Amino acid sequence: MLKKQHKILIILFILTIISCLLFLFWGITRNNYGYNIPRRINKIIAFIITGSAIGYSTIVFQTVTHNRILTPSIIGLDSIYMFVQTLIVFFLGTGSLVMVSGSINFLVSLVFMLGFSVIVFYIVFNGKKDKLFVTMLAGVVFGSLFGSFSTFMQVVIDPNDFLIVQDKMFASFNNVNVSILKITMLILFLSLVYGYKNCDKLDIMALGRDISLNLGIAYDSVIRKFMILICIMTAVSTALVGPITFLGILTANISRQILKTYKHSIMITGAILLSIISIAFGQFIVERILTFRTTINVIINFIGGIYFIYLLIKEGRL
Amino acid sequence: MIELLNINKKYDDKDVLKNINLSLPKGKIISLIGANGAGKSTLLSIISRLTTSEGEIIIDDKNIDNYHITELSKKISILRQSNYLNIKLTVRELISFGRYPHSKSRLNEKDNKIIDESISYMNLDYLKNKYIDELSGGEKQRALIAMILAQDSDYIFLDEPLNNLDMKHSVSIMKLLRKIVKEKSKTVILVVHDINFASCYSDYIVALKNTGVLYAGDAEKIITKEKLKNIFDMDFEIEDIDGNKICIYYT
Ligand SMILES: Nc1ncnc2c1ncn2[C@@H]1O[C@H](COP(=O)(O)OP(=O)(O)O)[C@@H](O)[C@H]1O
Ligand SMILES: [Mg+2]
């Protein structure tokens, strides 16, 4: 039983290595490797960070909400991120150093996104029973509120500035911000360590509040901790490459489907590996095959969209 | 012993339980009876801290609020009336969750022994590798009871455990509960709708009506024509068959 799942994970791991190596070495010649290899390695690190954040947070989010077609993007962190980006350009203009110097931008975005999640989860959710859906609704409402603010500012600013902002609306691995790579790696690593240590609670929490409490899991406060963890991961990966959570719906569900297990440690590992494979392979196609004629975002949304419709039809039939 | 002091519970503005003072003796099978909506489920979930309420709950001389949640889950366990079981989980895996309070997910030999024992108590050997979302209602119920048994707590609360069960399994579960109460000195508190199960198997009966405790006492003192009429507002005949009081109420 377990053996089969471990085999699948090993295969996924090998595929992950292959897709990363493919990305790393395709088109490398003696003349350009000194320039290309370090840049590509940085990108691969970004793939791993983003893939891990997406894989972990989507699976956990789906388990605590008992819903397979949701992703953490519903909390509205993407909109907060865009709001911050627009705000910076609005007040300081594109020439502003802040937009260019990634570390400050990263820090400001992170503070805003985390501040937002803390407000939503501590004030609205408050660890109370049955409040989770109200909380998410609050996320949706605030998300669209900030979305409207952003749109308003985008209409007012100089069209050239707008182009810069527009660039931030979509996930992109083309200009990975090297200066923040180390700190994001550290934050993500610590979150994952904590996240994996508490994985077995999720196995039981999938059975609902009553059974969890009966077995000695403080359901509501554990959910809040997981939510904060999800927000940290989502915020970090969004600040690094932009909004990309939609990918999670694809990888989380495929992971559940092929691994067929209740064990979150296995399910999450599967989702993380699948996310890294999709990003690495997608970016490979974008950069090497299509030579930047499209963005990875388009590919993800195209495939993700088709899969989402498939999920809706399938779940609707149940 | 479990003591309830001045328990009050409202949903919105409606009183569901008012001023409940009750002590539940240790080492017995205790049946909780009463009409639909009398507050039996609510009372069970208050005692097991699934629902908040006013008042104090004292378990073995210690206030429930002073128990750590893990400690409490070794003291009391509860199976509620309805459960969400829509995940890919085999019967044995579900039952092994019962050991979580003791060993988290690192099961040792003793845990596995207890799990296997619970499986055979509930006659689930032939189903143990099946997924729970492929079971019938009664089979699910038995798997959940087995999980609660594996939890091995001192007090076991069961809300309508005989739901969905055929007569044979109902009888065998009641017999099993008798046995664990006797041999392992557990205390079992359960909601039953079939008055004859309450009459034949319980030592102690608590009857709820109109937001309060109407009667609480030894089973033979509660199972009388007059008291049953007061509890359920209908007429009963009571026959003595082999020393068991059988209540007849169909006609
Ligand atoms: N979550 C709830 N919200 C509002 N009212 C409830 C809730 N749960 C139970 N009630 C009400 O409380 C009363 C007692 O319910 P319950 O304890 O389930 O009764 P029993 O188990 O004895 O049939 C009923 O009138 C029911 O409508
Ligand atoms: Mg009930």
Coordinates of C-alpha atoms and ligand atoms in Angstrom, one line a residue:
Chain A
M1 CA 0.0 0.0 0.0
L2 CA 2.5 2.6 1.2
K3 CA 5.1 1.2 -1.1
K4 CA 3.1 2.2 -4.2
Q5 CA 2.8 5.8 -2.9
H6 CA 6.5 6.0 -2.2
K7 CA 7.2 4.8 -5.7
I8 CA 5.1 7.5 -7.2
L9 CA 6.9 10.1 -5.0
I10 CA 10.3 8.8 -6.2
I11 CA 9.1 9.0 -9.8
L12 CA 7.9 12.6 -9.2
F13 CA 11.2 13.4 -7.6
I14 CA 13.1 12.1 -10.6
L15 CA 10.9 14.1 -12.9
T16 CA 11.6 17.2 -10.8
I17 CA 15.3 16.7 -11.2
I18 CA 15.0 16.1 -14.9
S19 CA 12.9 19.2 -15.6
C20 CA 15.2 21.3 -13.6
L21 CA 18.3 19.9 -15.4
L22 CA 16.6 20.4 -18.7
F23 CA 15.9 24.0 -17.8
L24 CA 19.5 24.4 -16.6
F25 CA 21.5 22.9 -19.4
W26 CA 19.4 23.3 -22.6
G27 CA 21.2 25.6 -25.0
I28 CA 24.3 26.0 -22.9
T29 CA 27.5 26.3 -24.9
R30 CA 31.1 26.8 -23.8
N31 CA 30.8 30.5 -24.5
N32 CA 27.7 31.3 -22.6
Y33 CA 27.7 29.1 -19.6
G34 CA 29.5 31.6 -17.3
Y35 CA 26.7 34.0 -17.9
N36 CA 23.7 31.7 -18.1
I37 CA 24.3 29.0 -15.4
P38 CA 24.3 31.3 -12.3
R39 CA 21.1 33.1 -13.6
R40 CA 19.4 29.8 -14.3
I41 CA 20.3 28.4 -10.9
N42 CA 18.7 31.4 -9.3
K43 CA 15.6 30.8 -11.3
I44 CA 15.5 27.2 -10.3
I45 CA 15.7 28.2 -6.7
A46 CA 12.7 30.4 -7.3
F47 CA 10.9 27.5 -8.9
I48 CA 11.5 25.4 -5.8
I49 CA 10.4 28.2 -3.4
T50 CA 7.3 29.0 -5.3
G51 CA 6.4 25.3 -6.0
S52 CA 6.8 24.4 -2.3
A53 CA 4.7 27.4 -1.2
I54 CA 1.9 26.6 -3.7
G55 CA 1.9 22.8 -3.1
Y56 CA 1.8 23.1 0.7
S57 CA -0.6 26.0 1.0
T58 CA -3.2 24.7 -1.5
I59 CA -3.4 21.2 0.0
V60 CA -3.7 22.5 3.6
F61 CA -6.2 25.2 2.6
Q62 CA -8.4 22.6 0.9
T63 CA -8.3 20.3 3.9
V64 CA -9.2 22.9 6.5
T65 CA -12.0 24.3 4.3
H66 CA -13.2 20.8 3.2
N67 CA -13.3 22.0 -0.3
R68 CA -11.3 20.7 -3.3
I69 CA -11.8 23.6 -5.7
L70 CA -10.5 26.4 -3.5
T71 CA -7.0 27.9 -3.4
P72 CA -5.5 30.4 -0.9
S73 CA -5.9 33.1 -3.5
I74 CA -9.4 33.5 -2.3
I75 CA -8.1 35.2 0.9
G76 CA -7.2 38.1 -1.4
L77 CA -3.5 38.3 -0.8
D78 CA -2.9 38.8 -4.6
S79 CA -5.0 41.9 -4.5
I80 CA -3.1 43.3 -1.5
Y81 CA 0.1 42.7 -3.4
M82 CA -1.1 44.5 -6.5
F83 CA -2.4 47.3 -4.3
V84 CA 1.0 47.8 -2.8
Q85 CA 2.7 47.7 -6.2
T86 CA 0.3 50.3 -7.6
L87 CA 0.6 52.4 -4.5
I88 CA 4.3 52.6 -4.8
V89 CA 4.2 53.7 -8.4
F90 CA 1.3 56.0 -7.7
F91 CA 3.1 58.0 -5.0
L92 CA 6.7 57.6 -6.0
G93 CA 6.6 57.1 -9.8
T94 CA 8.4 54.4 -11.7
G95 CA 11.7 56.1 -11.5
S96 CA 11.5 55.6 -7.8
L97 CA 14.3 53.5 -6.4
V98 CA 11.9 51.5 -4.3
M99 CA 10.3 49.8 -7.2
V100 CA 13.7 48.9 -8.6
S101 CA 15.4 48.0 -5.3
G102 CA 13.6 44.8 -4.7
S103 CA 14.4 44.3 -1.0
I104 CA 12.4 47.3 0.1
N105 CA 9.5 46.5 -2.2
F106 CA 9.6 42.9 -0.9
L107 CA 9.5 44.0 2.7
V108 CA 6.7 46.5 2.2
S109 CA 4.6 43.9 0.2
L110 CA 5.3 41.3 2.9
V111 CA 4.3 43.5 5.7
F112 CA 1.1 44.5 4.0
M113 CA 0.1 41.0 3.1
L114 CA 0.9 39.6 6.5
G115 CA -0.7 42.5 8.3
F116 CA -3.8 41.9 6.2
S117 CA -3.9 38.2 7.1
V118 CA -3.4 38.8 10.7
I119 CA -6.2 41.3 10.8
V120 CA -8.5 38.9 8.9
F121 CA -7.6 35.8 11.0
Y122 CA -7.3 37.3 14.4
I123 CA -10.1 39.8 14.3
V124 CA -12.7 38.3 12.1
F125 CA -12.0 34.6 12.6
N126 CA -11.1 34.9 16.3
G127 CA -10.8 31.1 16.6
K128 CA -14.5 30.7 16.7
K129 CA -16.5 27.7 15.5
D130 CA -18.0 28.0 12.1
K131 CA -16.4 31.4 11.4
L132 CA -14.0 30.1 8.8
F133 CA -16.4 30.8 5.9
V134 CA -17.2 34.3 7.2
T135 CA -13.5 34.9 7.3
M136 CA -13.0 33.8 3.8
L137 CA -15.9 36.0 2.7
A138 CA -14.2 38.9 4.4
G139 CA -11.1 38.0 2.5
V140 CA -13.0 38.1 -0.8
V141 CA -14.7 41.4 0.1
F142 CA -11.5 43.1 1.2
G143 CA -9.7 41.6 -1.8
S144 CA -12.0 43.2 -4.3
L145 CA -12.1 46.4 -2.3
F146 CA -8.3 46.7 -2.6
G147 CA -8.6 45.5 -6.2
S148 CA -10.8 48.5 -6.9
F149 CA -8.4 50.9 -5.2
S150 CA -5.7 49.6 -7.4
T151 CA -7.7 49.9 -10.6
F152 CA -8.6 53.4 -9.6
M153 CA -5.0 54.4 -9.2
Q154 CA -4.0 52.6 -12.3
V155 CA -6.4 54.6 -14.3
V156 CA -5.1 57.8 -12.9
I157 CA -1.4 57.2 -13.3
D158 CA 0.8 57.9 -16.3
P159 CA 0.4 55.2 -19.0
N160 CA 4.1 54.4 -18.9
D161 CA 3.9 53.8 -15.2
F162 CA 0.9 51.7 -15.8
L163 CA 3.0 49.4 -18.0
I164 CA 5.3 48.8 -15.1
V165 CA 2.5 48.0 -12.8
Q166 CA 0.8 45.7 -15.4
D167 CA 4.0 43.7 -15.5
K168 CA 3.6 42.9 -11.8
M169 CA 0.1 41.6 -12.3
F170 CA 1.3 38.3 -13.6
A171 CA 3.7 35.8 -12.3
S172 CA 7.0 36.0 -13.9
F173 CA 10.3 34.2 -13.5
N174 CA 12.0 36.4 -16.0
N175 CA 13.4 38.8 -13.5
V176 CA 13.8 36.9 -10.3
N177 CA 14.9 39.2 -7.6
V178 CA 18.2 37.9 -6.5
S179 CA 18.6 40.1 -3.5
I180 CA 15.6 38.6 -1.7
L181 CA 16.2 35.0 -2.7
K182 CA 18.1 34.1 0.4
I183 CA 15.6 35.6 2.9
T184 CA 12.6 34.0 1.1
M185 CA 14.5 30.7 1.1
L186 CA 14.9 31.0 4.9
I187 CA 11.3 31.9 5.6
L188 CA 10.0 29.2 3.4
F189 CA 12.3 26.6 4.9
L190 CA 11.3 27.4 8.4
S191 CA 7.6 27.4 7.5
L192 CA 8.0 24.0 5.8
V193 CA 9.7 22.5 8.8
Y194 CA 7.0 23.6 11.1
G195 CA 4.4 22.7 8.5
Y196 CA 5.6 19.1 8.0
K197 CA 5.9 18.6 11.8
N198 CA 2.2 19.3 12.2
C199 CA 1.1 17.4 9.2
D200 CA -0.4 14.5 11.0
K201 CA -3.0 16.8 12.7
L202 CA -4.3 17.5 9.2
D203 CA -5.0 13.8 8.6
I204 CA -7.5 13.9 11.5
M205 CA -8.8 17.4 10.8
A206 CA -10.0 16.2 7.4
L207 CA -12.6 14.3 9.4
G208 CA -14.1 17.4 10.9
R209 CA -14.2 19.4 14.1
D210 CA -15.9 17.0 16.3
I211 CA -13.7 14.0 15.7
S212 CA -10.6 16.3 15.9
L213 CA -11.6 17.7 19.3
N214 CA -12.5 14.3 20.5
L215 CA -9.0 13.1 19.7
G216 CA -7.4 16.0 21.5
I217 CA -6.7 18.5 18.6
A218 CA -7.6 22.0 19.4
Y219 CA -9.3 22.4 16.1
D220 CA -10.1 26.1 15.9
S221 CA -6.7 27.3 17.1
V222 CA -4.8 24.8 15.0
I223 CA -6.8 26.0 11.9
R224 CA -5.8 29.6 12.7
K225 CA -2.1 28.6 12.9
F226 CA -2.3 26.8 9.6
M227 CA -4.0 29.8 8.0
I228 CA -1.2 32.1 9.2
L229 CA 1.3 29.6 7.8
I230 CA -0.5 29.5 4.5
C231 CA -0.5 33.3 4.4
I232 CA 3.2 33.5 5.1
M233 CA 4.0 31.1 2.3
T234 CA 1.6 32.7 -0.2
A235 CA 2.9 36.1 0.7
V236 CA 6.5 35.1 0.2
S237 CA 6.0 33.4 -3.1
T238 CA 3.8 36.3 -4.4
A239 CA 6.4 38.8 -3.4
L240 CA 9.0 36.8 -5.2
V241 CA 7.4 36.1 -8.5
G242 CA 3.9 37.6 -8.5
P243 CA 0.4 36.0 -8.3
I244 CA 0.5 32.3 -9.3
T245 CA -1.8 30.5 -6.8
F246 CA -4.0 29.2 -9.6
L247 CA -1.5 26.5 -10.4
G248 CA -2.2 25.0 -7.0
I249 CA -5.7 23.8 -8.0
L250 CA -4.1 21.7 -10.7
T251 CA -1.2 20.2 -8.7
A252 CA -3.1 19.7 -5.4
N253 CA -5.9 17.8 -7.1
I254 CA -3.6 15.7 -9.3
S255 CA -1.5 14.9 -6.2
R256 CA -4.7 13.7 -4.4
Q257 CA -5.8 11.7 -7.4
I258 CA -2.6 9.8 -8.1
L259 CA -1.5 9.2 -4.5
K260 CA -5.0 8.3 -3.1
T261 CA -4.0 8.6 0.5
Y262 CA -5.2 10.4 3.6
K263 CA -1.7 11.1 4.7
H264 CA -0.9 14.8 4.3
S265 CA 2.8 14.4 4.4
I266 CA 2.6 12.3 1.3
M267 CA -0.1 14.4 -0.4
I268 CA 1.8 17.6 0.2
T269 CA 5.1 16.3 -1.0
G270 CA 3.4 15.1 -4.2
A271 CA 1.8 18.6 -4.7
I272 CA 5.1 20.3 -4.1
L273 CA 6.9 18.2 -6.6
L274 CA 4.2 18.5 -9.2
S275 CA 4.2 22.3 -8.8
I276 CA 8.0 22.5 -9.2
I277 CA 7.8 20.2 -12.3
S278 CA 5.0 22.3 -13.9
I279 CA 6.8 25.6 -13.3
A280 CA 10.2 24.3 -14.4
F281 CA 8.8 22.7 -17.5
G282 CA 6.5 25.6 -18.2
Q283 CA 9.3 28.0 -17.9
F284 CA 11.5 25.8 -20.1
I285 CA 8.9 25.9 -22.8
V286 CA 8.4 29.7 -22.5
E287 CA 12.1 30.5 -22.6
R288 CA 13.7 27.8 -24.8
I289 CA 10.9 26.7 -27.2
L290 CA 8.7 29.8 -27.5
T291 CA 11.6 32.1 -26.9
F292 CA 9.6 34.4 -24.6
R293 CA 6.8 34.9 -27.1
T294 CA 4.3 34.1 -24.3
T295 CA 4.5 34.0 -20.5
I296 CA 4.3 31.1 -18.1
N297 CA 1.1 32.6 -16.8
V298 CA -0.7 32.1 -20.0
I299 CA 0.3 28.4 -20.1
I300 CA -0.7 27.8 -16.5
N301 CA -4.0 29.6 -16.9
F302 CA -4.8 27.7 -20.0
I303 CA -4.1 24.3 -18.6
G304 CA -5.4 25.2 -15.2
G305 CA -8.6 26.6 -16.6
I306 CA -9.3 23.4 -18.5
Y307 CA -8.6 21.3 -15.5
F308 CA -10.8 23.6 -13.3
I309 CA -13.8 23.1 -15.6
Y310 CA -13.2 19.4 -15.5
L311 CA -13.2 19.5 -11.7
L312 CA -16.4 21.6 -11.6
I313 CA -18.2 19.1 -13.8
K314 CA -16.9 16.1 -11.9
E315 CA -17.7 17.6 -8.4
G316 CA -21.1 18.8 -9.7
R317 CA -22.0 15.3 -10.7
L318 CA -21.4 13.9 -7.2
Chain B
M1 CA -17.7 10.7 38.6
I2 CA -18.9 13.6 36.4
E3 CA -20.7 16.4 38.0
L4 CA -22.6 19.1 36.2
L5 CA -23.3 22.3 38.1
N6 CA -25.8 24.9 36.9
I7 CA -25.5 24.2 33.2
N8 CA -27.4 26.6 31.0
K9 CA -27.4 26.6 27.3
K10 CA -29.2 28.8 24.8
Y11 CA -29.2 28.8 21.0
D12 CA -30.0 32.3 19.9
D13 CA -32.5 33.3 22.6
K14 CA -34.1 29.9 23.0
D15 CA -33.3 27.9 26.2
V16 CA -32.2 24.4 25.3
L17 CA -30.9 23.4 28.7
K18 CA -31.8 25.3 31.9
N19 CA -30.2 24.9 35.2
I20 CA -28.9 21.4 34.9
N21 CA -27.5 19.9 38.1
L22 CA -26.6 16.2 37.7
S23 CA -24.0 13.7 38.7
L24 CA -23.2 10.7 36.6
P25 CA -21.8 7.8 38.6
K26 CA -18.7 6.0 37.6
G27 CA -18.4 2.4 36.3
K28 CA -21.9 2.2 35.0
I29 CA -23.9 2.2 31.7
I30 CA -25.9 5.3 31.8
S31 CA -28.7 5.9 29.3
L32 CA -29.9 9.3 28.3
I33 CA -33.5 9.3 27.2
G34 CA -36.1 11.8 26.1
A35 CA -38.1 13.0 23.1
N36 CA -36.5 14.5 20.0
G37 CA -35.2 17.9 20.7
A38 CA -35.1 17.4 24.4
G39 CA -31.4 18.4 24.4
K40 CA -29.7 15.0 24.8
S41 CA -27.2 15.6 22.0
T42 CA -26.6 19.1 23.3
L43 CA -25.9 17.8 26.8
L44 CA -23.4 15.2 25.6
S45 CA -21.5 17.8 23.5
I46 CA -21.4 20.2 26.4
I47 CA -20.0 17.5 28.7
S48 CA -17.4 16.6 26.2
R49 CA -16.5 20.3 25.5
L50 CA -17.5 20.3 21.9
T51 CA -20.0 23.0 22.7
T52 CA -19.6 25.8 25.2
S53 CA -22.1 26.6 27.9
E54 CA -22.6 28.3 31.2
G55 CA -21.9 26.4 34.4
E56 CA -19.3 24.0 35.6
I57 CA -18.3 20.5 34.6
I58 CA -16.3 18.5 37.0
I59 CA -14.7 15.3 35.9
D60 CA -13.1 13.1 38.6
D61 CA -12.9 16.1 41.0
K62 CA -11.2 18.4 38.5
N63 CA -12.8 21.2 36.5
I64 CA -12.9 20.4 32.8
D65 CA -11.3 23.7 32.0
N66 CA -8.2 22.6 33.9
Y67 CA -7.6 19.6 31.8
H68 CA -5.1 19.8 28.9
I69 CA -6.8 18.9 25.7
T70 CA -4.7 15.7 25.3
E71 CA -5.3 14.7 28.8
L72 CA -9.0 15.2 28.4
S73 CA -9.0 13.1 25.3
K74 CA -7.7 10.2 27.3
K75 CA -10.4 10.8 29.9
I76 CA -13.4 11.2 27.7
S77 CA -14.3 10.3 24.2
I78 CA -17.5 11.1 22.2
L79 CA -19.1 9.9 19.1
R80 CA -21.6 12.3 17.8
Q81 CA -24.8 11.6 15.9
S82 CA -23.6 12.4 12.4
N83 CA -20.1 12.4 11.0
Y84 CA -18.3 13.6 7.9
L85 CA -16.4 10.7 6.4
N86 CA -15.7 11.6 2.9
I87 CA -12.0 10.9 2.6
K88 CA -9.8 8.1 1.3
L89 CA -9.2 6.2 4.5
T90 CA -9.4 2.6 5.3
V91 CA -11.4 1.2 8.2
R92 CA -8.2 0.2 10.0
E93 CA -6.6 3.6 9.4
L94 CA -9.7 5.3 10.9
I95 CA -9.6 3.1 13.9
S96 CA -5.9 3.8 14.4
F97 CA -6.7 7.5 14.8
G98 CA -8.2 6.5 18.1
R99 CA -4.7 6.0 19.4
Y100 CA -3.7 9.6 18.6
P101 CA -4.2 11.0 22.1
H102 CA -1.8 8.3 23.4
S103 CA 0.9 8.0 20.7
K104 CA 0.2 10.7 18.2
S105 CA 0.8 9.1 14.8
R106 CA 3.7 6.9 15.9
L107 CA 1.9 3.7 16.7
N108 CA 3.7 1.2 18.9
E109 CA 3.0 -2.5 19.4
K110 CA 0.6 -1.9 22.2
D111 CA -1.4 0.6 20.0
N112 CA -1.6 -2.0 17.2
K113 CA -2.8 -4.6 19.7
I114 CA -5.5 -2.3 20.9
I115 CA -6.5 -1.4 17.4
D116 CA -6.8 -5.0 16.3
E117 CA -8.8 -5.8 19.5
S118 CA -11.2 -3.0 18.7
I119 CA -11.6 -4.3 15.2
S120 CA -12.5 -7.7 16.3
Y121 CA -14.8 -6.3 19.0
M122 CA -16.9 -4.7 16.3
N123 CA -16.6 -7.6 13.9
L124 CA -14.8 -5.6 11.3
D125 CA -12.1 -8.0 10.4
Y126 CA -13.5 -8.6 6.9
L127 CA -13.8 -4.9 6.3
K128 CA -10.6 -3.5 7.7
N129 CA -8.9 -2.8 4.4
K130 CA -12.0 -1.2 2.8
Y131 CA -12.3 2.5 2.3
I132 CA -14.8 4.2 4.7
D133 CA -16.5 6.0 1.9
E134 CA -17.5 2.7 0.5
L135 CA -19.2 1.4 3.6
S136 CA -22.9 1.1 4.5
G137 CA -24.3 3.4 7.2
G138 CA -24.2 0.6 9.8
E139 CA -20.7 -0.4 8.9
K140 CA -19.5 3.2 9.2
Q141 CA -21.1 3.4 12.6
R142 CA -19.3 0.3 13.8
A143 CA -16.0 1.6 12.5
L144 CA -16.5 4.8 14.4
I145 CA -17.4 3.0 17.5
A146 CA -14.3 0.9 17.1
M147 CA -12.3 4.1 16.8
I148 CA -13.8 5.3 20.1
L149 CA -13.0 2.0 21.8
A150 CA -9.4 2.2 20.6
Q151 CA -9.2 5.6 22.2
D152 CA -9.6 3.7 25.5
S153 CA -10.9 6.6 27.6
D154 CA -12.4 6.3 31.0
Y155 CA -15.7 7.8 30.0
I156 CA -17.3 7.0 26.7
F157 CA -20.1 9.1 25.3
L158 CA -22.1 7.7 22.4
D159 CA -24.9 9.7 20.8
E160 CA -27.3 7.2 19.3
P161 CA -24.7 4.6 18.6
L162 CA -27.4 2.1 17.5
N163 CA -28.3 4.4 14.6
N164 CA -28.3 2.5 11.3
L165 CA -27.5 -0.8 13.0
D166 CA -29.5 -4.0 12.6
M167 CA -30.8 -5.9 15.6
K168 CA -28.0 -8.3 15.8
H169 CA -25.3 -5.7 15.8
S170 CA -27.3 -3.5 18.3
V171 CA -27.5 -6.4 20.7
S172 CA -23.9 -7.3 20.3
I173 CA -22.8 -3.7 20.8
M174 CA -24.8 -3.4 24.0
K175 CA -23.4 -6.6 25.3
L176 CA -19.9 -5.4 24.5
L177 CA -20.5 -2.1 26.3
R178 CA -21.6 -4.1 29.3
K179 CA -18.5 -6.1 29.1
I180 CA -16.1 -3.2 28.9
V181 CA -17.9 -1.5 31.8
K182 CA -17.5 -4.5 33.9
E183 CA -14.0 -5.7 32.9
K184 CA -12.2 -2.4 32.2
S185 CA -14.3 -0.3 34.6
K186 CA -15.2 2.2 32.0
T187 CA -18.2 4.5 32.2
V188 CA -20.5 4.6 29.2
I189 CA -23.1 7.3 28.7
L190 CA -25.3 6.8 25.7
V191 CA -28.4 8.2 24.0
V192 CA -30.8 5.4 23.0
H193 CA -34.2 5.6 21.5
D194 CA -35.3 2.1 21.9
I195 CA -36.5 2.2 25.5
N196 CA -36.0 -1.6 25.9
F197 CA -32.2 -1.3 25.3
A198 CA -32.2 1.3 28.0
S199 CA -34.2 -0.9 30.3
C200 CA -32.3 -4.1 29.7
Y201 CA -28.7 -2.9 29.5
S202 CA -28.3 0.3 31.6
D203 CA -27.6 0.6 35.3
Y204 CA -28.6 4.2 35.5
I205 CA -31.0 6.4 33.4
V206 CA -31.3 10.1 33.0
A207 CA -34.5 11.4 31.4
L208 CA -34.6 14.9 29.9
K209 CA -37.7 16.9 29.2
N210 CA -38.5 20.6 28.7
T211 CA -35.0 21.9 29.0
G212 CA -34.3 20.0 32.3
V213 CA -33.6 16.7 33.9
L214 CA -36.9 15.1 34.7
Y215 CA -35.6 11.9 36.4
A216 CA -32.2 10.5 37.2
G217 CA -31.8 7.3 39.0
D218 CA -31.2 3.6 38.9
A219 CA -32.8 2.0 35.8
E220 CA -35.3 -0.2 37.6
K221 CA -36.7 2.9 39.4
I222 CA -37.1 4.9 36.2
I223 CA -38.7 2.2 34.1
T224 CA -42.2 2.4 35.5
K225 CA -45.5 3.1 33.7
E226 CA -46.0 6.5 35.4
K227 CA -42.5 7.8 34.8
L228 CA -42.4 6.7 31.2
K229 CA -45.7 8.4 30.6
N230 CA -44.3 11.6 32.0
I231 CA -41.2 11.4 30.0
F232 CA -42.7 10.6 26.6
D233 CA -46.4 11.7 27.0
M234 CA -47.7 8.3 25.9
D235 CA -48.9 5.0 27.5
F236 CA -46.7 2.0 28.1
E237 CA -47.3 -1.5 29.3
I238 CA -44.4 -3.1 31.2
E239 CA -43.9 -6.9 31.2
D240 CA -41.4 -8.8 33.2
I241 CA -39.6 -11.3 30.9
D242 CA -36.8 -13.3 32.5
G243 CA -36.1 -10.6 34.9
N244 CA -36.0 -7.9 32.2
K245 CA -38.5 -5.1 32.2
I246 CA -39.9 -5.0 28.6
C247 CA -41.9 -2.0 27.6
I248 CA -44.7 -2.3 25.1
Y249 CA -45.8 0.8 23.4
Y250 CA -46.8 0.0 19.8
T251 CA -50.5 -0.1 20.3
Ligands
LIG1 N1 -26.7 24.4 16.4 C1 -27.9 24.6 16.8 N2 -28.4 25.9 16.6 C2 -29.7 26.2 17.0 N3 -30.5 25.3 17.7 C3 -30.0 24.1 17.9 C4 -28.7 23.7 17.5 N4 -28.5 22.4 17.9 C5 -29.6 22.0 18.5 N5 -30.6 23.0 18.6 C6 -31.9 23.0 19.2 O1 -31.7 22.5 20.5 C7 -32.7 21.6 20.9 C8 -32.1 20.3 21.4 O2 -31.4 19.7 20.4 P1 -30.7 18.3 20.6 O3 -29.8 18.4 21.7 O4 -30.1 17.9 19.3 O5 -31.9 17.3 20.9 P2 -31.9 15.7 21.0 O6 -30.6 15.2 20.7 O7 -32.4 15.4 22.3 O8 -32.9 15.3 19.9 C9 -33.6 21.4 19.7 O9 -34.7 22.2 19.8 C10 -32.8 21.9 18.5 O10 -33.6 22.5 17.6
MG2 MG -29.7 14.0 19.3

